GROMACS .gro file of C-alpha atoms in nm:
model
  382
    1MET     CA    1  13.441  -1.836 -11.163
    2SER     CA    2  13.254  -1.756 -10.812
    3ASP     CA    3  12.906  -1.648 -10.838
    4ALA     CA    4  12.981  -1.332 -10.729
    5THR     CA    5  13.166  -1.268 -11.044
    6VAL     CA    6  12.917  -1.154 -11.298
    7ASP     CA    7  13.068  -1.125 -11.652
    8GLU     CA    8  12.780  -1.217 -11.871
    9GLY     CA    9  12.541  -0.939 -11.954
   10PRO     CA   10  12.440  -0.640 -11.786
   11VAL     CA   11  12.508  -0.612 -11.457
   12GLY     CA   12  12.385  -0.311 -11.195
   13ASP     CA   13  12.561  -0.174 -10.935
   14GLY     CA   14  12.306  -0.294 -10.653
   15THR     CA   15  12.356  -0.657 -10.774
   16ARG     CA   16  12.765  -0.636 -10.802
   17ALA     CA   17  12.754  -0.497 -10.457
   18VAL     CA   18  12.582  -0.742 -10.265
   19ARG     CA   19  12.739  -1.014 -10.485
   20ALA     CA   20  13.101  -0.865 -10.451
   21GLY     CA   21  13.378  -1.108 -10.334
   22LEU     CA   22  13.181  -1.404 -10.188
   23PRO     CA   23  13.326  -1.726 -10.196
   24GLU     CA   24  13.184  -2.005 -10.382
   25PRO     CA   25  12.890  -2.153 -10.206
   26VAL     CA   26  12.939  -2.468  -9.947
   27LYS     CA   27  12.638  -2.614  -9.804
   28HIS     CA   28  12.582  -2.542  -9.445
   29GLU     CA   29  12.854  -2.241  -9.451
   30PRO     CA   30  12.759  -1.924  -9.441
   31THR     CA   31  12.730  -1.715  -9.758
   32LEU     CA   32  13.005  -1.458  -9.613
   33PRO     CA   33  13.254  -1.640  -9.400
   34GLY     CA   34  13.347  -1.515  -9.075
   35PRO     CA   35  13.682  -1.317  -8.985
   36VAL     CA   36  13.979  -1.527  -8.956
   37PHE     CA   37  14.180  -1.450  -8.648
   38ALA     CA   38  14.520  -1.609  -8.720
   39ALA     CA   39  14.850  -1.460  -8.709
   40HIS     CA   40  14.981  -1.824  -8.841
   41PHE     CA   41  14.903  -2.104  -9.051
   42HIS     CA   42  15.009  -2.461  -9.057
   43LEU     CA   43  15.277  -2.472  -9.286
   44PRO     CA   44  15.490  -2.793  -9.308
   45GLY     CA   45  15.726  -2.851  -9.535
   46GLU     CA   46  15.806  -2.624  -9.809
   47VAL     CA   47  15.607  -2.278  -9.800
   48THR     CA   48  15.366  -2.327 -10.058
   49GLY     CA   49  14.991  -2.143 -10.119
   50PRO     CA   50  14.815  -1.850 -10.039
   51TYR     CA   51  14.818  -1.804  -9.638
   52SER     CA   52  15.148  -1.843  -9.414
   53TYR     CA   53  15.163  -1.525  -9.188
   54GLY     CA   54  14.919  -1.302  -9.069
   55ARG     CA   55  15.129  -0.992  -9.182
   56ASP     CA   56  15.145  -1.144  -9.547
   57ASP     CA   57  14.777  -1.239  -9.597
   58ASN     CA   58  14.446  -1.339  -9.447
   59PRO     CA   59  14.112  -1.498  -9.588
   60THR     CA   60  13.923  -1.241  -9.464
   61TRP     CA   61  14.131  -0.995  -9.701
   62THR     CA   62  14.127  -1.188  -9.978
   63LEU     CA   63  13.736  -1.206  -9.971
   64LEU     CA   64  13.711  -0.781  -9.943
   65GLU     CA   65  14.045  -0.726 -10.179
   66ASN     CA   66  13.810  -0.954 -10.460
   67ALA     CA   67  13.511  -0.740 -10.346
   68ILE     CA   68  13.680  -0.409 -10.380
   69GLY     CA   69  13.826  -0.476 -10.698
   70GLU     CA   70  13.483  -0.607 -10.864
   71LEU     CA   71  13.372  -0.238 -10.773
   72GLU     CA   72  13.634  -0.045 -10.898
   73ALA     CA   73  13.762  -0.275 -11.211
   74PRO     CA   74  13.461  -0.516 -11.313
   75GLY     CA   75  13.586  -0.746 -11.535
   76ARG     CA   76  13.941  -0.678 -11.523
   77PRO     CA   77  14.123  -0.975 -11.371
   78ASP     CA   78  14.475  -0.789 -11.418
   79VAL     CA   79  14.364  -0.545 -11.148
   80GLU     CA   80  14.504  -0.650 -10.805
   81THR     CA   81  14.368  -0.492 -10.526
   82LEU     CA   82  14.548  -0.468 -10.174
   83VAL     CA   83  14.388  -0.358  -9.839
   84PHE     CA   84  14.554  -0.162  -9.552
   85ALA     CA   85  14.485  -0.024  -9.197
   86SER     CA   86  14.400   0.324  -9.306
   87GLY     CA   87  14.338   0.549  -9.594
   88MET     CA   88  14.702   0.720  -9.536
   89ALA     CA   89  14.856   0.395  -9.471
   90ALA     CA   90  14.721   0.318  -9.898
   91ILE     CA   91  14.828   0.655  -9.970
   92SER     CA   92  15.158   0.600  -9.781
   93ALA     CA   93  15.244   0.272 -10.002
   94VAL     CA   94  15.198   0.417 -10.296
   95LEU     CA   95  15.412   0.680 -10.258
   96PHE     CA   96  15.726   0.562 -10.033
   97SER     CA   97  15.674   0.256 -10.284
   98GLN     CA   98  15.701   0.435 -10.600
   99LEU     CA   99  15.906   0.710 -10.564
  100ARG     CA  100  16.326   0.762 -10.468
  101ALA     CA  101  16.582   1.007 -10.420
  102GLY     CA  102  16.617   1.233 -10.690
  103ASP     CA  103  16.215   1.181 -10.815
  104ALA     CA  104  15.971   1.410 -10.904
  105VAL     CA  105  15.623   1.383 -10.770
  106VAL     CA  106  15.324   1.630 -10.842
  107LEU     CA  107  15.079   1.644 -10.555
  108PRO     CA  108  14.734   1.865 -10.550
  109SER     CA  109  14.771   2.218 -10.344
  110ASP     CA  110  14.446   2.178 -10.233
  111GLY     CA  111  14.417   1.815 -10.162
  112TYR     CA  112  14.365   1.616  -9.817
  113GLN     CA  113  14.507   1.815  -9.545
  114ALA     CA  114  14.733   1.554  -9.443
  115LEU     CA  115  14.935   1.595  -9.745
  116PRO     CA  116  15.188   1.846  -9.632
  117LEU     CA  117  15.329   1.625  -9.381
  118VAL     CA  118  15.361   1.378  -9.652
  119ARG     CA  119  15.537   1.638  -9.848
  120ALA     CA  120  15.754   1.730  -9.584
  121GLN     CA  121  15.852   1.314  -9.521
  122LEU     CA  122  15.910   1.306  -9.944
  123GLU     CA  123  16.141   1.608  -9.940
  124ALA     CA  124  16.314   1.447  -9.610
  125TYR     CA  125  16.379   1.155  -9.833
  126GLY     CA  126  16.521   1.343 -10.143
  127VAL     CA  127  16.223   1.362 -10.352
  128GLU     CA  128  16.138   1.688 -10.489
  129VAL     CA  129  15.752   1.755 -10.470
  130ARG     CA  130  15.555   1.990 -10.695
  131THR     CA  131  15.213   2.142 -10.654
  132ALA     CA  132  14.902   2.291 -10.824
  133PRO     CA  133  14.544   2.297 -10.799
  134THR     CA  134  14.273   2.046 -10.863
  135GLY     CA  135  14.081   2.260 -11.084
  136GLY     CA  136  14.170   2.389 -11.455
  137ASP     CA  137  14.377   2.070 -11.505
  138ALA     CA  138  14.661   2.292 -11.339
  139GLN     CA  139  14.885   1.974 -11.260
  140LEU     CA  140  14.948   1.980 -11.620
  141GLU     CA  141  15.191   2.255 -11.598
  142ALA     CA  142  15.444   2.094 -11.337
  143LEU     CA  143  15.402   1.729 -11.512
  144GLU     CA  144  15.721   1.771 -11.662
  145GLY     CA  145  15.961   1.503 -11.579
  146ALA     CA  146  15.773   1.385 -11.295
  147ARG     CA  147  15.794   1.032 -11.193
  148LEU     CA  148  15.426   1.025 -11.049
  149LEU     CA  149  15.145   1.229 -11.048
  150TRP     CA  150  14.874   1.217 -10.769
  151ILE     CA  151  14.524   1.319 -10.840
  152GLU     CA  152  14.288   1.407 -10.614
  153SER     CA  153  13.957   1.448 -10.782
  154PRO     CA  154  13.685   1.590 -10.627
  155SER     CA  155  13.910   1.739 -10.405
  156ASN     CA  156  13.875   1.747 -10.042
  157PRO     CA  157  13.740   1.962  -9.913
  158GLY     CA  158  13.695   2.229 -10.170
  159LEU     CA  159  13.508   1.985 -10.408
  160ASP     CA  160  13.701   2.043 -10.730
  161VAL     CA  161  13.740   1.831 -11.034
  162CYS     CA  162  14.011   1.818 -11.296
  163ASP     CA  163  14.022   1.584 -11.652
  164ILE     CA  164  14.132   1.266 -11.526
  165ARG     CA  165  14.152   1.122 -11.884
  166ARG     CA  166  14.332   1.402 -12.009
  167LEU     CA  167  14.585   1.409 -11.716
  168ALA     CA  168  14.651   1.047 -11.740
  169VAL     CA  169  14.732   1.099 -12.132
  170ALA     CA  170  14.986   1.335 -12.068
  171ALA     CA  171  15.162   1.187 -11.788
  172HIS     CA  172  15.174   0.830 -12.007
  173ALA     CA  173  15.321   1.031 -12.270
  174GLN     CA  174  15.628   1.106 -12.075
  175GLY     CA  175  15.649   0.818 -11.875
  176THR     CA  176  15.492   0.938 -11.578
  177LEU     CA  177  15.238   0.697 -11.288
  178VAL     CA  178  14.911   0.821 -11.243
  179ALA     CA  179  14.740   0.772 -10.906
  180VAL     CA  180  14.391   0.907 -10.822
  181ASP     CA  181  14.220   0.908 -10.487
  182ASN     CA  182  13.895   0.798 -10.538
  183THR     CA  183  13.756   0.832 -10.182
  184LEU     CA  184  13.506   1.139 -10.233
  185ALA     CA  185  13.378   0.948 -10.555
  186THR     CA  186  13.408   0.606 -10.430
  187PRO     CA  187  13.395   0.316 -10.694
  188LEU     CA  188  13.040   0.371 -10.788
  189GLY     CA  189  13.075   0.746 -10.844
  190GLN     CA  190  13.376   0.741 -11.060
  191ARG     CA  191  13.615   0.429 -11.159
  192PRO     CA  192  13.963   0.557 -11.241
  193LEU     CA  193  14.176   0.281 -11.373
  194ALA     CA  194  13.910   0.284 -11.686
  195LEU     CA  195  14.008   0.658 -11.694
  196GLY     CA  196  14.347   0.576 -11.739
  197ALA     CA  197  14.477   0.607 -11.437
  198ASP     CA  198  14.774   0.332 -11.269
  199PHE     CA  199  14.646   0.348 -10.894
  200ALA     CA  200  14.299   0.398 -10.782
  201VAL     CA  201  14.343   0.485 -10.399
  202ALA     CA  202  14.093   0.540 -10.120
  203SER     CA  203  13.991   0.566  -9.768
  204GLY     CA  204  13.776   0.293  -9.735
  205THR     CA  205  13.683   0.463  -9.396
  206LYS     CA  206  13.416   0.666  -9.552
  207GLN     CA  207  13.146   0.633  -9.783
  208LEU     CA  208  13.274   0.273  -9.894
  209THR     CA  209  13.200   0.112  -9.571
  210GLY     CA  210  12.964   0.369  -9.446
  211HIS     CA  211  12.896   0.325  -9.087
  212GLY     CA  212  13.183   0.543  -8.929
  213ASP     CA  213  13.328   0.201  -8.743
  214VAL     CA  214  13.613   0.080  -8.938
  215LEU     CA  215  13.962   0.239  -9.046
  216LEU     CA  216  14.060   0.084  -9.393
  217GLY     CA  217  14.218   0.194  -9.714
  218TYR     CA  218  14.302   0.031 -10.053
  219VAL     CA  219  14.508   0.032 -10.336
  220ALA     CA  220  14.376  -0.110 -10.678
  221GLY     CA  221  14.625  -0.120 -10.973
  222ARG     CA  222  14.671  -0.248 -11.302
  223ASP     CA  223  15.078  -0.290 -11.313
  224ALA     CA  224  15.180  -0.616 -11.187
  225GLU     CA  225  15.486  -0.479 -11.111
  226ALA     CA  226  15.430  -0.142 -10.935
  227MET     CA  227  15.185  -0.338 -10.719
  228ALA     CA  228  15.448  -0.622 -10.643
  229ALA     CA  229  15.632  -0.296 -10.466
  230VAL     CA  230  15.301  -0.191 -10.304
  231ARG     CA  231  15.261  -0.541 -10.154
  232ARG     CA  232  15.582  -0.548 -10.070
  233TRP     CA  233  15.555  -0.182  -9.863
  234ARG     CA  234  15.282  -0.289  -9.703
  235LYS     CA  235  15.466  -0.626  -9.578
  236ILE     CA  236  15.784  -0.404  -9.474
  237VAL     CA  237  15.557  -0.153  -9.236
  238GLY     CA  238  15.290  -0.389  -9.146
  239ALA     CA  239  15.012  -0.182  -9.229
  240ILE     CA  240  14.766  -0.419  -9.192
  241PRO     CA  241  14.400  -0.414  -9.145
  242GLY     CA  242  14.272  -0.648  -8.871
  243PRO     CA  243  14.015  -0.922  -9.012
  244MET     CA  244  13.722  -0.773  -8.802
  245GLU     CA  245  13.786  -0.471  -8.990
  246ALA     CA  246  13.807  -0.652  -9.299
  247TRP     CA  247  13.499  -0.850  -9.235
  248LEU     CA  248  13.295  -0.498  -9.118
  249ALA     CA  249  13.424  -0.368  -9.468
  250HIS     CA  250  13.316  -0.630  -9.657
  251ARG     CA  251  12.930  -0.660  -9.523
  252SER     CA  252  12.902  -0.296  -9.547
  253ILE     CA  253  13.007  -0.263  -9.911
  254ALA     CA  254  12.662  -0.490  -9.989
  255THR     CA  255  12.461  -0.205  -9.901
  256ILE     CA  256  12.684   0.082 -10.071
  257GLN     CA  257  12.462   0.146 -10.388
  258LEU     CA  258  12.172   0.188 -10.145
  259ARG     CA  259  12.337   0.427  -9.922
  260VAL     CA  260  12.518   0.622 -10.207
  261ASP     CA  261  12.186   0.672 -10.427
  262ARG     CA  262  12.039   0.765 -10.109
  263GLN     CA  263  12.312   1.020  -9.990
  264ASN     CA  264  12.398   1.109 -10.341
  265SER     CA  265  12.034   1.242 -10.400
  266THR     CA  266  12.017   1.394 -10.091
  267ALA     CA  267  12.300   1.621 -10.130
  268LEU     CA  268  12.162   1.755 -10.449
  269THR     CA  269  11.857   1.858 -10.251
  270VAL     CA  270  12.063   1.982  -9.950
  271ALA     CA  271  12.264   2.189 -10.189
  272GLU     CA  272  11.971   2.381 -10.391
  273ALA     CA  273  11.842   2.478 -10.055
  274LEU     CA  274  12.136   2.618  -9.946
  275ARG     CA  275  12.159   2.790 -10.275
  276GLN     CA  276  11.873   2.988 -10.182
  277ARG     CA  277  12.047   3.128  -9.863
  278PRO     CA  278  12.196   3.471  -9.891
  279GLU     CA  279  12.458   3.418  -9.615
  280VAL     CA  280  12.594   3.103  -9.791
  281MET     CA  281  12.846   3.193  -9.963
  282ASP     CA  282  13.096   2.983 -10.227
  283LEU     CA  283  12.890   2.699 -10.209
  284ARG     CA  284  13.047   2.354 -10.449
  285TYR     CA  285  12.867   2.021 -10.511
  286PRO     CA  286  12.945   1.875 -10.813
  287GLY     CA  287  12.615   1.759 -10.925
  288LEU     CA  288  12.487   2.144 -10.930
  289PRO     CA  289  12.439   2.227 -11.328
  290ASP     CA  290  12.588   2.550 -11.276
  291ASP     CA  291  12.900   2.420 -11.020
  292PRO     CA  292  13.258   2.511 -11.175
  293ALA     CA  293  13.296   2.151 -11.164
  294HIS     CA  294  13.019   2.030 -11.314
  295THR     CA  295  13.081   1.984 -11.678
  296ILE     CA  296  13.393   1.762 -11.669
  297ALA     CA  297  13.242   1.600 -11.318
  298SER     CA  298  12.943   1.497 -11.572
  299ARG     CA  299  13.195   1.330 -11.810
  300GLN     CA  300  13.372   1.109 -11.589
  301MET     CA  301  13.159   1.075 -11.266
  302ARG     CA  302  12.832   0.853 -11.236
  303ARG     CA  303  12.754   1.000 -10.921
  304TYR     CA  304  12.853   1.292 -10.791
  305GLY     CA  305  12.925   1.234 -10.401
  306CYS     CA  306  12.768   1.306 -10.090
  307VAL     CA  307  12.977   1.598  -9.969
  308VAL     CA  308  12.862   1.947 -10.004
  309SER     CA  309  13.076   2.237  -9.917
  310PHE     CA  310  13.011   2.638  -9.836
  311THR     CA  311  13.140   2.926  -9.663
  312LEU     CA  312  12.955   3.118  -9.372
  313PRO     CA  313  13.064   3.466  -9.332
  314THR     CA  314  13.257   3.426  -9.009
  315ARG     CA  315  13.415   3.175  -8.770
  316ALA     CA  316  13.144   3.246  -8.508
  317ARG     CA  317  12.835   3.234  -8.753
  318ALA     CA  318  12.994   2.869  -8.878
  319GLU     CA  319  13.042   2.731  -8.508
  320ARG     CA  320  12.677   2.873  -8.387
  321PHE     CA  321  12.549   2.674  -8.703
  322LEU     CA  322  12.720   2.388  -8.630
  323ALA     CA  323  12.624   2.428  -8.244
  324ALA     CA  324  12.236   2.424  -8.391
  325LEU     CA  325  12.213   2.135  -8.574
  326ARG     CA  326  12.026   1.847  -8.415
  327LEU     CA  327  12.040   1.581  -8.705
  328VAL     CA  328  12.396   1.644  -8.808
  329GLU     CA  329  12.697   1.541  -8.579
  330ASP     CA  330  12.993   1.793  -8.534
  331ALA     CA  331  13.259   1.528  -8.670
  332THR     CA  332  13.555   1.503  -8.866
  333SER     CA  333  13.525   1.222  -9.171
  334PHE     CA  334  13.278   1.189  -9.425
  335GLY     CA  335  13.022   0.917  -9.616
  336GLY     CA  336  12.844   0.793  -9.331
  337VAL     CA  337  12.473   0.710  -9.307
  338ARG     CA  338  12.453   0.982  -9.014
  339SER     CA  339  12.517   1.310  -9.158
  340THR     CA  340  12.823   1.495  -9.037
  341ALA     CA  341  12.963   1.876  -9.072
  342GLU     CA  342  13.244   2.046  -8.950
  343ARG     CA  343  13.463   2.402  -8.951
  344ARG     CA  344  13.772   2.260  -9.149
  345GLY     CA  345  13.974   2.546  -9.076
  346ARG     CA  346  13.996   2.419  -8.677
  347TRP     CA  347  14.261   2.178  -8.813
  348GLY     CA  348  14.472   2.410  -8.982
  349GLY     CA  349  14.581   2.192  -9.271
  350ASP     CA  350  14.338   2.331  -9.528
  351ALA     CA  351  14.353   2.648  -9.694
  352VAL     CA  352  14.016   2.743  -9.668
  353PRO     CA  353  13.829   3.034  -9.514
  354GLU     CA  354  13.737   3.055  -9.132
  355GLY     CA  355  13.395   3.011  -9.198
  356PHE     CA  356  13.422   2.728  -9.454
  357VAL     CA  357  13.212   2.394  -9.346
  358ARG     CA  358  13.225   2.084  -9.506
  359LEU     CA  359  12.861   1.872  -9.445
  360SER     CA  360  12.894   1.516  -9.541
  361VAL     CA  361  12.505   1.409  -9.600
  362GLY     CA  362  12.400   1.102  -9.448
  363ALA     CA  363  12.097   0.848  -9.508
  364GLU     CA  364  11.830   1.085  -9.321
  365ASP     CA  365  11.494   1.156  -9.477
  366PRO     CA  366  11.566   1.454  -9.722
  367ALA     CA  367  11.307   1.695  -9.598
  368ASP     CA  368  11.404   1.612  -9.205
  369LEU     CA  369  11.773   1.705  -9.322
  370VAL     CA  370  11.704   2.021  -9.525
  371ALA     CA  371  11.459   2.136  -9.228
  372ASP     CA  372  11.725   2.110  -8.965
  373ILE     CA  373  12.002   2.272  -9.185
  374LEU     CA  374  11.752   2.578  -9.259
  375ARG     CA  375  11.660   2.580  -8.899
  376ALA     CA  376  12.012   2.572  -8.790
  377LEU     CA  377  12.073   2.877  -9.029
  378ASP     CA  378  11.808   3.050  -8.915
  379GLU     CA  379  11.895   3.007  -8.527
  380SER     CA  380  12.248   3.083  -8.589
  381ALA     CA  381  12.190   3.448  -8.725
  382GLU     CA  382  12.294   3.758  -8.533
   0.00000   0.00000   0.00000
């Protein structure tokens, strides 16, 4: 057993993160081997062993997949993890490997803005697509006869939460597979497989790697046959990460507990400060005790995430606010060590008001970040 997998006694998230996926130590070798750049491998005679061609497997992927698996499903050797070139590559791999013409899938109507594009493609392939909001477990109403239920909890960007365990029980009772997009929560905030999901899917571009310099996705699953189909899809479409990206991701995972704890704590501080401002409407953060999602979130999440969402009165006010920020970059994506914010309506794919702002809290000093946000609100007032 590798030193990186500690199955005896309690193991904290920080301990697990810094050890996750490390190989057995070899004298004079680095603790985390460097990236393996190889399109092919020596392969005389019959095809045996794990590595033959660079589109199928790579030693750098293997270490990263082991690391993510240890975070998503510690102590579960039956869980397989596969890494992809991006979060959308991972999402597509599950949907298009598990669904075929005549099947029905249930998607969240308030999920990631690329899901409408996915819906159009699925429907073009003859798949029936049903949608329902995340909040209130509304997807239950659309579940009958579906082949796959796709859950996004917390939802992006509205931060609604559903009862994953309840939905998984109902889905499995009728033979429906369950996939959970765990991007906003990360494995340190929520473990969907332990809540009954068949797949945990995420964009590793976000808080998992946390530095805004890697595009990555992954799928973790507990059903060998279903995961074989996901692996086959990855091979067919070639949606593979580069070895350098995989190595950077593994290196970054070592600090995830430090980053997540700082960012989550500061996100709550920011949300509490925003709650005092009269111009801030529809403030959402699952960690706030009075947030509509808090009760369910507190049952199934160990951390509430780094994203805070709210609405300012107008598009112009939101744009002035974003322009006035000094410590927060006006950029898309979330989960990085540098805070970012954006007016989500500019993309056109989210059903949000024109003044809706998604704020991703980074690792800056909380007092500095709060002061910058409050100053920008003051300066942006008409």
